[in-house]
Every structure is written in C-alpha cells, then in structure tokens.
Short mmCIF file of C-alpha atoms and ligand atoms in Angstrom, two decimals:
data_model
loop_
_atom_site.label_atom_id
_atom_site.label_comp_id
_atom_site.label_asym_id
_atom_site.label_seq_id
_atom_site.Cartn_x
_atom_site.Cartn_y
_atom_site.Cartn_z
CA UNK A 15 -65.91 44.02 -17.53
CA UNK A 16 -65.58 41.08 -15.02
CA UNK A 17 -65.67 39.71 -12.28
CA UNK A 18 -63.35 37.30 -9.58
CA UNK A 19 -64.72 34.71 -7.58
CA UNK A 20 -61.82 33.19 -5.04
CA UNK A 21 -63.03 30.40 -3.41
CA UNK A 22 -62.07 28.98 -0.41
CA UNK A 23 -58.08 29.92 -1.62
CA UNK A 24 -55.28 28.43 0.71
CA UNK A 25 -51.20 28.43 0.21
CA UNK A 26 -49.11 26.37 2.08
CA UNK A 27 -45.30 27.12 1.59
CA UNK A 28 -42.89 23.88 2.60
CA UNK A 29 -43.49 22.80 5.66
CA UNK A 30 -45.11 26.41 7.08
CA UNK A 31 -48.23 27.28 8.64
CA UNK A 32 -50.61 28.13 6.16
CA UNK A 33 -49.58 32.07 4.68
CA UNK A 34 -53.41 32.07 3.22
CA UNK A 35 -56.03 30.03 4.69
CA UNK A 36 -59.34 29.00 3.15
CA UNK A 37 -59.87 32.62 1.76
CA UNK A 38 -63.17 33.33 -0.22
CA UNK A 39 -63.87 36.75 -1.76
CA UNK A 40 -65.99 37.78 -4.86
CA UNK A 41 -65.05 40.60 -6.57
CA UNK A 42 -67.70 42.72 -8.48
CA UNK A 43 -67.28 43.79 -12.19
CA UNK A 44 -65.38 47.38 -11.66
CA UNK A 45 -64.61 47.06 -8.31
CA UNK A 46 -61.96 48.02 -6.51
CA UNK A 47 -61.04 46.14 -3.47
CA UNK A 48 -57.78 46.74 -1.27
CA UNK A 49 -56.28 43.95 0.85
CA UNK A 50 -55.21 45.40 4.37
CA UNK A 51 -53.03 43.86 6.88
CA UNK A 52 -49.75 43.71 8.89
CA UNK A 53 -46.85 42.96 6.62
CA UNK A 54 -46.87 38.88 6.54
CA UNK A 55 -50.79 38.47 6.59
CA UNK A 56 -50.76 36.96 3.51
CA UNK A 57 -51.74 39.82 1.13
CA UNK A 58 -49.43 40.15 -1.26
CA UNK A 59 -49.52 35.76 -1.30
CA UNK A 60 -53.00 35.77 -2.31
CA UNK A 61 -52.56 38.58 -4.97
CA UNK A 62 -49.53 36.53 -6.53
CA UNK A 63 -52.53 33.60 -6.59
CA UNK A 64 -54.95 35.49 -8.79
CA UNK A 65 -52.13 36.35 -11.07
CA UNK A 66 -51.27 33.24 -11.40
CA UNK A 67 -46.92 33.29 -10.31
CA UNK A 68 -48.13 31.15 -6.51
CA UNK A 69 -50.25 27.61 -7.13
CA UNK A 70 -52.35 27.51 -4.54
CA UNK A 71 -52.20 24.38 -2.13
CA UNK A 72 -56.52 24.37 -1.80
CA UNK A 73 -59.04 26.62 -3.79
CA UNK A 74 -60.09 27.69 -6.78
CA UNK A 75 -60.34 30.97 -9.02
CA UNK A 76 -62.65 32.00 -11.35
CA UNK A 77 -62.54 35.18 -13.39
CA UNK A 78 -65.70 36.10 -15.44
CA UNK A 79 -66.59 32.69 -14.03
CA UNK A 80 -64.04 30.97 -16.00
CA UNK A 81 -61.62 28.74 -13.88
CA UNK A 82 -57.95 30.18 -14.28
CA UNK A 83 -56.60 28.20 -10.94
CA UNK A 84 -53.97 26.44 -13.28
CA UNK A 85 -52.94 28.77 -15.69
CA UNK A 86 -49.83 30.14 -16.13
CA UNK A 87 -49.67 34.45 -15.74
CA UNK A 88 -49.78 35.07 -19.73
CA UNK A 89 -52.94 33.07 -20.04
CA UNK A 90 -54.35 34.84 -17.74
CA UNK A 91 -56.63 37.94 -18.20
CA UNK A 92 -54.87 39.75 -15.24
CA UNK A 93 -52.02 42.49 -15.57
CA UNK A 94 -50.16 43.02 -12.48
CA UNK A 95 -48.04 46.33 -11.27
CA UNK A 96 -45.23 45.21 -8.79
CA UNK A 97 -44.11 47.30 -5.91
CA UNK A 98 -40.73 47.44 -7.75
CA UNK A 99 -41.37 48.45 -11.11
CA UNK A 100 -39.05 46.48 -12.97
CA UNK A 101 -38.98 48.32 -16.51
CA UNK A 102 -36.53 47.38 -18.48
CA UNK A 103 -33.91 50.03 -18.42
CA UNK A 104 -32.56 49.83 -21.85
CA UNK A 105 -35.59 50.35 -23.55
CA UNK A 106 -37.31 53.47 -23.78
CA UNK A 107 -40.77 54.04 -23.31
CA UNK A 108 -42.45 53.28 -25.80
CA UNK A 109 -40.54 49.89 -26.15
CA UNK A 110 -41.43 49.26 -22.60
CA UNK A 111 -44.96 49.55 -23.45
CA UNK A 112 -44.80 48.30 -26.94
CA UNK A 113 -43.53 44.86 -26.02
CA UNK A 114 -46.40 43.44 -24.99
CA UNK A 115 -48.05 44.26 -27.98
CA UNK A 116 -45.22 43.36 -30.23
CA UNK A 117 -45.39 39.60 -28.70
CA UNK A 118 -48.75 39.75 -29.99
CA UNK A 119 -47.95 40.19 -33.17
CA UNK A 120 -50.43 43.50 -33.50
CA UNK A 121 -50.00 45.98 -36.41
CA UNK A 122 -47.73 48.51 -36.28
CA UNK A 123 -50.09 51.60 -36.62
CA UNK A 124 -52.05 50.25 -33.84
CA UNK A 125 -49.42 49.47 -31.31
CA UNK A 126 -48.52 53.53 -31.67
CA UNK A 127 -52.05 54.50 -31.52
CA UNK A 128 -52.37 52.09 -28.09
CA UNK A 129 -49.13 53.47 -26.53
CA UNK A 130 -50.18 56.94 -27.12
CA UNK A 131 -53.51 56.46 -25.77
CA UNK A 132 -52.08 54.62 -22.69
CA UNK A 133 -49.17 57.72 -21.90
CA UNK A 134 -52.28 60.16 -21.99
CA UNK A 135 -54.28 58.38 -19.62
CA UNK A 136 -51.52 58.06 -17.01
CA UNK A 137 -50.79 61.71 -17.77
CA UNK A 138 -47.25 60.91 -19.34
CA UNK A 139 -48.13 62.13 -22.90
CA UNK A 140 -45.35 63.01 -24.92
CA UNK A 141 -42.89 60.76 -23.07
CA UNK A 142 -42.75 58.11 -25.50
CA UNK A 143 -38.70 58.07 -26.46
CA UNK A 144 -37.62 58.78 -22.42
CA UNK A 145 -35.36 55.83 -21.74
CA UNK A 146 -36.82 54.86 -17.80
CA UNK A 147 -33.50 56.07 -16.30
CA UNK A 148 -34.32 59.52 -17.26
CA UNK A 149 -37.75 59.58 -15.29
CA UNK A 150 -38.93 60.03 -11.62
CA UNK A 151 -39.70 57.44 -9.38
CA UNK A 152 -43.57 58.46 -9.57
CA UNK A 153 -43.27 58.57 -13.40
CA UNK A 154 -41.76 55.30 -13.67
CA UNK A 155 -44.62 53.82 -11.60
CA UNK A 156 -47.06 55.54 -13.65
CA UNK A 157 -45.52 53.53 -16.93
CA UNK A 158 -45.22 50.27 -14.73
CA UNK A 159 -49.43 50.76 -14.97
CA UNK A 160 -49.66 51.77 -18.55
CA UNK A 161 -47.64 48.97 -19.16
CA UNK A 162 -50.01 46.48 -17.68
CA UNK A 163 -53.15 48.53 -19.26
CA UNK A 164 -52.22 48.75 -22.51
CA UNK A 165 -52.81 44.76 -22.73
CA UNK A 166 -56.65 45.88 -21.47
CA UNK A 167 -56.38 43.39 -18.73
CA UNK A 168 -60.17 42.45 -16.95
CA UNK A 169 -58.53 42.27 -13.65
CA UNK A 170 -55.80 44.86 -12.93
CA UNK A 171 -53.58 43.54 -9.64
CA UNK A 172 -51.53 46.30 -7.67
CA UNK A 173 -49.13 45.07 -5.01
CA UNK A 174 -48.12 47.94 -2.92
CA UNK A 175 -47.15 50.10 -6.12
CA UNK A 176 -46.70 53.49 -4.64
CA UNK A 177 -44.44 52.10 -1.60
CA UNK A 178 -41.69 53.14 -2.72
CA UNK A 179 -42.59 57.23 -3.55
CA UNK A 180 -42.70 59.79 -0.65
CA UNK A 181 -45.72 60.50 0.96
CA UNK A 182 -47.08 63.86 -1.19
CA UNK A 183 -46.48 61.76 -4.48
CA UNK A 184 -48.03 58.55 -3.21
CA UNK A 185 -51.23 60.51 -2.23
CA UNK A 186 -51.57 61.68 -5.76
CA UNK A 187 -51.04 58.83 -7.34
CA UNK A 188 -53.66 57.55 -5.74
CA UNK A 189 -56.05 59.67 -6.73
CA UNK A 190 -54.66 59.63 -10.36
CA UNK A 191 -55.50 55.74 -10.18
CA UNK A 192 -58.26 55.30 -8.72
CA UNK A 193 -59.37 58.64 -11.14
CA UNK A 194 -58.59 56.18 -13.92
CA UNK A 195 -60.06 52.66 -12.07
CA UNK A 196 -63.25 54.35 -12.38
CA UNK A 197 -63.15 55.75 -16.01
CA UNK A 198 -62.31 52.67 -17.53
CA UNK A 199 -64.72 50.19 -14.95
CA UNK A 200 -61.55 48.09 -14.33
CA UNK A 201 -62.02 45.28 -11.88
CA UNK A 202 -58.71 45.68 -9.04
CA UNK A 203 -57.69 43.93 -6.19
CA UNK A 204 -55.10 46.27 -4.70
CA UNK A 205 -52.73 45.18 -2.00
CA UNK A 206 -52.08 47.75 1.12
CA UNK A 207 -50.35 48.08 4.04
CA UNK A 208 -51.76 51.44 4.70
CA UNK A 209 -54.96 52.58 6.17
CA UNK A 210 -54.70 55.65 4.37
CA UNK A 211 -54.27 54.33 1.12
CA UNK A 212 -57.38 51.66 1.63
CA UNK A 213 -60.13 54.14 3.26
CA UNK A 214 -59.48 56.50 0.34
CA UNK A 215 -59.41 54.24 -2.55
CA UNK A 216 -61.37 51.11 -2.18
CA UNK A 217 -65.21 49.89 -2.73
CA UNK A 218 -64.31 47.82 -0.11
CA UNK A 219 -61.63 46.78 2.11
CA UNK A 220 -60.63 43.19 3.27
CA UNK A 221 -58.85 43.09 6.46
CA UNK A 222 -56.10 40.49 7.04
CA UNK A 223 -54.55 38.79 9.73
CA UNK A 224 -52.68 35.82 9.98
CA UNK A 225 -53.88 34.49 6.65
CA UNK A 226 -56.95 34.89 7.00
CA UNK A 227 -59.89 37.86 6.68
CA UNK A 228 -60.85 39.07 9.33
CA UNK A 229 -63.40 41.94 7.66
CA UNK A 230 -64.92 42.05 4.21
CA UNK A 231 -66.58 45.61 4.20
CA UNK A 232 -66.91 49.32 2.41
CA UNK A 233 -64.17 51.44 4.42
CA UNK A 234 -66.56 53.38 6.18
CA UNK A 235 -68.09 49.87 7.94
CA UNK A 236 -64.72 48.99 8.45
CA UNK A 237 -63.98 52.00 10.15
CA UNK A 238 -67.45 52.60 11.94
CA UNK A 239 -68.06 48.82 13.03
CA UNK A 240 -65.38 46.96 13.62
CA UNK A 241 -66.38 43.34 14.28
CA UNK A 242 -63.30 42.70 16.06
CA UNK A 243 -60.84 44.32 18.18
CA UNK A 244 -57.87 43.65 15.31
CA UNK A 245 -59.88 45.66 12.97
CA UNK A 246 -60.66 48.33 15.73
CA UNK A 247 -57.08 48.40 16.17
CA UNK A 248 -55.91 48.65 12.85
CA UNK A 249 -57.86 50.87 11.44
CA UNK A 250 -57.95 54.72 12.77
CA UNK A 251 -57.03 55.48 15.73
CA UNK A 252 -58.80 53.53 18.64
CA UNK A 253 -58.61 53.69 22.64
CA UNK A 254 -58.69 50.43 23.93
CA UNK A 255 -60.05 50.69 27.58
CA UNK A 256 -60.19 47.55 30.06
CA UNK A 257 -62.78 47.56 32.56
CA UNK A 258 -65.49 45.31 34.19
CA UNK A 259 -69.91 45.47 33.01
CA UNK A 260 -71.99 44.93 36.61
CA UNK A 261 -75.71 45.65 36.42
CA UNK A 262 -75.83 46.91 33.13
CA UNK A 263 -72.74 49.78 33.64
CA UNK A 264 -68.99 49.74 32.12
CA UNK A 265 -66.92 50.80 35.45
CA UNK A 266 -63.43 51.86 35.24
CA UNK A 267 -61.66 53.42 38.28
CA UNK A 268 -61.88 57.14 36.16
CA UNK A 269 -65.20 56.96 34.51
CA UNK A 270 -68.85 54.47 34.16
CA UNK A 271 -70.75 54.54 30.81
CA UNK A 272 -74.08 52.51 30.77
CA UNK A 273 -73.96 48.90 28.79
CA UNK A 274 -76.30 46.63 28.63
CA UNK A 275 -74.16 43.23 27.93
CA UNK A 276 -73.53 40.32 30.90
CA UNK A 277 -71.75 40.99 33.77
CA UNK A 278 -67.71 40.90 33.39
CA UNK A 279 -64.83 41.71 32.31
CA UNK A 280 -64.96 44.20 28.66
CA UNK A 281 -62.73 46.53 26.53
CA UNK A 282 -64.11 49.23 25.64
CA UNK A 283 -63.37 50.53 22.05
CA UNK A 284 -63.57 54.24 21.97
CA UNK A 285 -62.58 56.87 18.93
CA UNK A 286 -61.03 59.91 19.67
CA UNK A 287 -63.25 62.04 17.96
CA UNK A 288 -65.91 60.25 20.54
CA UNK A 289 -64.31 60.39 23.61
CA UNK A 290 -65.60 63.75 24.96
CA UNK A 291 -63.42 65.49 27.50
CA UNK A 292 -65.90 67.13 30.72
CA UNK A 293 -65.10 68.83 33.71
CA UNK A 294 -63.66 66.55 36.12
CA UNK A 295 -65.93 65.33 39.45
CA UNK A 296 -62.78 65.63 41.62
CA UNK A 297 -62.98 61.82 42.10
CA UNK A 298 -63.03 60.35 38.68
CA UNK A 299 -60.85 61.70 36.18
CA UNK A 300 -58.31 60.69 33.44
CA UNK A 301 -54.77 63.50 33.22
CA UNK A 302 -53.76 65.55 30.58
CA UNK A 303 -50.26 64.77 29.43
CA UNK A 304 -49.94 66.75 26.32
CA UNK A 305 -51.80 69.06 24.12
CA UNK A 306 -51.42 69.30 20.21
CA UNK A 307 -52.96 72.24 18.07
CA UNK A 308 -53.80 70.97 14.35
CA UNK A 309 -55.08 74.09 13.65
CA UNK A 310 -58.79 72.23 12.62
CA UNK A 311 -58.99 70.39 15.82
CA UNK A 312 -57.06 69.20 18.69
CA UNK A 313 -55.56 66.13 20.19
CA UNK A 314 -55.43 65.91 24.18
CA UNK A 315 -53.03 62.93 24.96
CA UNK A 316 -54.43 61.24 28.60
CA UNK A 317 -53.34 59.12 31.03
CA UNK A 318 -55.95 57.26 33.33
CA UNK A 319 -54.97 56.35 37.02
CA UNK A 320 -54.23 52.45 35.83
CA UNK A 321 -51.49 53.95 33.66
CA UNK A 322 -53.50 53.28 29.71
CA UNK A 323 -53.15 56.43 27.09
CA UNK A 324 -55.87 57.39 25.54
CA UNK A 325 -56.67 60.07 22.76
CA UNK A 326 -59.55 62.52 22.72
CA UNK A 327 -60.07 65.00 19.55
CA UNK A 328 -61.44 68.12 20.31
CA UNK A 329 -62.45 70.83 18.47
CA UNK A 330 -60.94 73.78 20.36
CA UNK A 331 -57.41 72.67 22.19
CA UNK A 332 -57.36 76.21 24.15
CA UNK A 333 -58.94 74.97 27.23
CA UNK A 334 -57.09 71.61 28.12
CA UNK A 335 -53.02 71.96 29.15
CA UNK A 336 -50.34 69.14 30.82
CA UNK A 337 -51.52 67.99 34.37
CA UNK A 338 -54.98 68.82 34.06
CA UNK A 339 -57.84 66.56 35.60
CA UNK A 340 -60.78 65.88 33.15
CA UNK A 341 -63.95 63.44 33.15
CA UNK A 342 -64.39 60.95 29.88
CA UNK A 343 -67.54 61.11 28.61
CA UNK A 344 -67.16 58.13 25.56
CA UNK A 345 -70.24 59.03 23.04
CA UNK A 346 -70.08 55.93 20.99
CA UNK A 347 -67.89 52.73 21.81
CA UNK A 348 -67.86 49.23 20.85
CA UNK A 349 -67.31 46.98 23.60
CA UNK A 350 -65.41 43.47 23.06
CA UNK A 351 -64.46 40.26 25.80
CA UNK A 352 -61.75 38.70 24.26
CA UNK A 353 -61.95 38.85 20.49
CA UNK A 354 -65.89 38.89 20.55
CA UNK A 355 -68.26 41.89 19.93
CA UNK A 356 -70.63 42.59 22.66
CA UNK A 357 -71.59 45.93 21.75
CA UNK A 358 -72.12 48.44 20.14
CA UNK A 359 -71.63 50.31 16.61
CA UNK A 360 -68.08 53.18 16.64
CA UNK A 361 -70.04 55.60 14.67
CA UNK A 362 -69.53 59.28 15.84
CA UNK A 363 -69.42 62.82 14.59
CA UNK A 364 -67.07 65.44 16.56
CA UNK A 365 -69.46 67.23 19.31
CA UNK A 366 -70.36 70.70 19.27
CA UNK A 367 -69.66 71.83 22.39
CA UNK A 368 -65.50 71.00 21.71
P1 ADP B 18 -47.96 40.26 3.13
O1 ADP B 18 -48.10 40.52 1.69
O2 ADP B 18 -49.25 40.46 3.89
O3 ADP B 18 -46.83 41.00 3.77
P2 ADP B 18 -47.05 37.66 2.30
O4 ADP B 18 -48.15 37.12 1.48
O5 ADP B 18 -45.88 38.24 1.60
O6 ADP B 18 -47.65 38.71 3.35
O7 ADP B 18 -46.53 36.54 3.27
C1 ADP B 18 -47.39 35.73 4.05
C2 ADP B 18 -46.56 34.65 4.74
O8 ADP B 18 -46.06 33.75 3.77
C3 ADP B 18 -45.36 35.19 5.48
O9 ADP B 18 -45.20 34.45 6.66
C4 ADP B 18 -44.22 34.94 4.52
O10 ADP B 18 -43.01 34.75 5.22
C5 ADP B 18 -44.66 33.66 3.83
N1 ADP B 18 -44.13 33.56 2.45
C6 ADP B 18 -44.41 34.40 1.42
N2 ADP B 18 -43.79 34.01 0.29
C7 ADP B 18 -43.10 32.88 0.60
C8 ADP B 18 -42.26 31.99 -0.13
N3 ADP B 18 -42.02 32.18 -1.43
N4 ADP B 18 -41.73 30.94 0.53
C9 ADP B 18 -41.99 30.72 1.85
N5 ADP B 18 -42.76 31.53 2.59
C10 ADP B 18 -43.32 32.60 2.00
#
C-alpha cells in the first residue's frame, strides 16, 4: 500500500540537454503506470530516479509521502527488475531469492516459507534448487521478479523486463504480471517501449518525448484523444493527412470533411478503423495499392494523388483490389496545426456496412 508523488523531477547528465525535464507524476496506491516513449525519452532515467541508482539534478520524491530523493537504493522501499536479469549464476534459486532475506538477518524457517510462497506466485513452484543456467529466458525473468517481491517492496519498478523474450512469451508474461500486480495491490511504474505492452497493462500510460510528458492518461484516452500529434503518432496506427480548413470544410485534393476550426492550414488525424472506404465520385478519390486479408478484418493500403499512404480497416477485404479508385469518408478525426489540437476526439467503432 502506497503511493509516489514525483515532483517536478529533472536529470541533467554532464554538460547534456536535460534527459528528464521538470517531470511531475503521482502515482496512486496499486497502480500501475507504464512510461512510453522512443528509446532516449528519458524513461528508463526517471525510473533509475525513483529507485534511487540516478540523483536527480532538480525535484523531489516522495513515497507514501515520505521524501526518499536522497537515499541510497537499499533504503529505499522500491524493488526494481532490470531488463537484464542479472541473477547470480552460481547460486541456485533459492539462494538467489534467499539473499535478500539472509542480509536481513530473518529466521531460517521463514526465509523457506517466503521463497516458497514467492516461486508459487510467479508460477515457478518446485524450482527452488535449479541453478539459473538451467532455466529459460522467461523463467529467469520470472525469478528476477520474485526476487524483488520477496523483499515486499511498496513500489515495484520494471524497466523493460520482458525485452529480451520473443514475442509469444513476452505477451504472457504480461498477463502473468499484471495477473499478480493486481492480487497483491502493488504500486508499479513500468517502463515501455511498446504500445502493446502499455495499452494492455497499465491504469494509465505516460507518454514521453524528449524528456518530458507529453500525455498522462488511461490507455484508452491515450489512444482515443490524443492531445498531440506525437501521441497520435505513437500510439496505434494513425493517418496523418495535410490539407487546408476554408469556411468551415477540411479540403484535400481527394476528399472534404466538414470542420468547424479557423481558416488554414490542418492535419487531419484519422484511424484506420475510421477511415471508411466509398465508392469513388470519379473526381475525388484516393488508390488502392494493396489489399491484406486478416481473416477478422481487412487492411486496404492507399495512396492519395499528393503521394501520402494511408490505411483504412475494413471489415470485408473482398471488394477492394490494387489500382482501384475509392472515396474517403473519415468518421472521426482529430485535426492539429502544428503541434496544437484544434479538433476533435479519435473515438470510433468499425462501421457496419464494411
Ligand atoms: P529511454 O529509457 O527512454 O530510452 P534514457 O533515460 O535511457 O531513455 O535516456 C535519456 C537520455 O539520457 C538519452 O539521451 C541518453 O543518452 C541520456 N543518458 C542516459 N543515461 C546516461 C548517462 N549515464 N550518462 C549520460 N547520458 C545518459
């Protein structure tokens, strides 16, 4: 149970622009919150803060509102899984997850009962004398997290820990920690590079860029209202389309969509799932390039006559093939000039008549 208040949090490395700038967050009790952005936003930086291995240059952190801004790691309530798990490989398993404990001078009878506990919430019961060597990539990360739960941490930190597992393993370890986030209410700030990985595990996502956030939101904000066209970008798949507003109508050379914003130029910020595809009017119309059955849906891959691509999902692929002319019909859109929102909210189901 707790909570962690960052407050206006800025590093400065030697003679460098500024890797986290003037960062504030607060972090519920039990929450999980992912930090998303481009490799070098900062992220990880920020995560190293509240752990206490970077000093920040400006800031402060509070956890359960107790100041911890100058405190080494091991005072720290925090426990923190690395990307690289960095067991140690000539202990077994239970020594790995013993040591901890050990340091703390607990009694031997519980230290076993902990460690057994531990293994059979990260589903490794039984595994106990392993040396690491002997276990999978996905089961190593799984005692890199027991590891830092068996010291009951209030905050648990997570930089990138599944980057290093294939794809099919990294999706269920997800599930298998965030399954375990929520039974034991553990307050986590979990650092991402991956959309995937934030829009199906967090409370709420915090976008980065440059140092700095650029969203604080639950995914499905994040991914239904972008407030800027970074976020649109980076999240999901968006069409970026640049045209000019006059009297109250987006006009692009292939298609007009009413907007009520000033006069001038806008991009338009279209999903594909609401980007409907309609007969074409023989004057306006985008071109089919290619044509890809999912099965559930389809994705038509467009060009329009100033040379953008564009997506549009449909429901039924059957009807659309290469070199076809079709009319846009954009359902929902966001419209930006420059890196400020004029319009609009991205928030769409699929259409019927796909
Ligand atoms: P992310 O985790 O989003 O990839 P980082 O927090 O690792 O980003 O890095 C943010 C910026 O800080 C980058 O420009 C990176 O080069 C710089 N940086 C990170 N760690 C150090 C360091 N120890 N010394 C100097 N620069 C660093």
């Amino acid at each position: 149970m707790a909570t962690l208040s960052i407050h206006a949090v800025s590093k400065i490395f030697a003679g460098d622009t500024a890797a986290v700038d003037a960062v504030s967050l607060e972090i519920a009790d039990g929450e999980l919150v992912c930090l998303l952005g481009p490799s070098g936003s900062g992220k990880s930086t920020l995560l190293r803060m509240v752990g206490g291995f970077e000093q920040p240059t400006a800031g402060s952190i509070a956890i359960d509102g107790q100041d911890v801004t100058r405190l080494p790691p091991e005072q720290r309530p925090t426990g923190m899984v690395f990307q690289s798990h960095a067991l140690w490989s000539h202990m077994n398993v239970f020594n790995n997850l013993a040591f901890g404990l050990k340091l703390r001078r607990r009694p031997k009878g519980e230290i076993r009962d902990r460690v057994e506990a531990v293994l059979d919430l990260v589903g490794l019961k039984g595994y106990d004398r392993r040396m690491t060597h002997e276990l999978s990539g996905g089961q190593q990360q799984r005692v890199a997290l027991a590891r830092s739960l068996i010291l009951e941490p209030k905050i648990l930190l997570l930089d990138e820990p599944f980057a290093s597992l294939d794809q099919h393993l990294r999706e269920r370890l997800r599930e298998e920690v965030r399954d375990i986030q929520l039974r034991l209410k553990i307050t986590t700030l979990f650092v991402t590079h991956g959309q995937d990985e934030a829009l199906s595990m967090a409370d709420r996502i915090v976008v980065m860029r440059n140092g700095r956030t650029e969203q604080t939101d639950r995914p499905e904000v994040v991914y239904r209202n972008p407030l800027t066209p970074f976020v649109a970008g980076f999240i999901g798949t968006m069409n970026f389309i640049e045209g000019r507003v006059e009297t109250g109508r987006f006009r692009h050379a292939d298609f007009a969509v009413d907007l009520p914003v000033a006069d001038g130029p806008v991009t338009l910020a279209v999903r594909p799932e609401a980007l409907d595809l309609v007969p074409a009017d023989g004057v306006r119309q985008a071109t089919v390039n290619r044509v890809t059955d999912f099965g559930t849906h389809g994705l038509v891959d467009l060009s329009l006559s100033d040379g953008t691509r564009i997506k549009s999902l449909v429901r039924r692929p059957e009807p659309f093939h290469p070199g076809q002319g079709v009319g846009l019909k954009p359902r929902a859109f966001a419209a930006f000039r420059d890196t400020v929102k004029l319009y609009g909210a991205i928030d769409a189901e699929p259409a019927d008549q796909h």
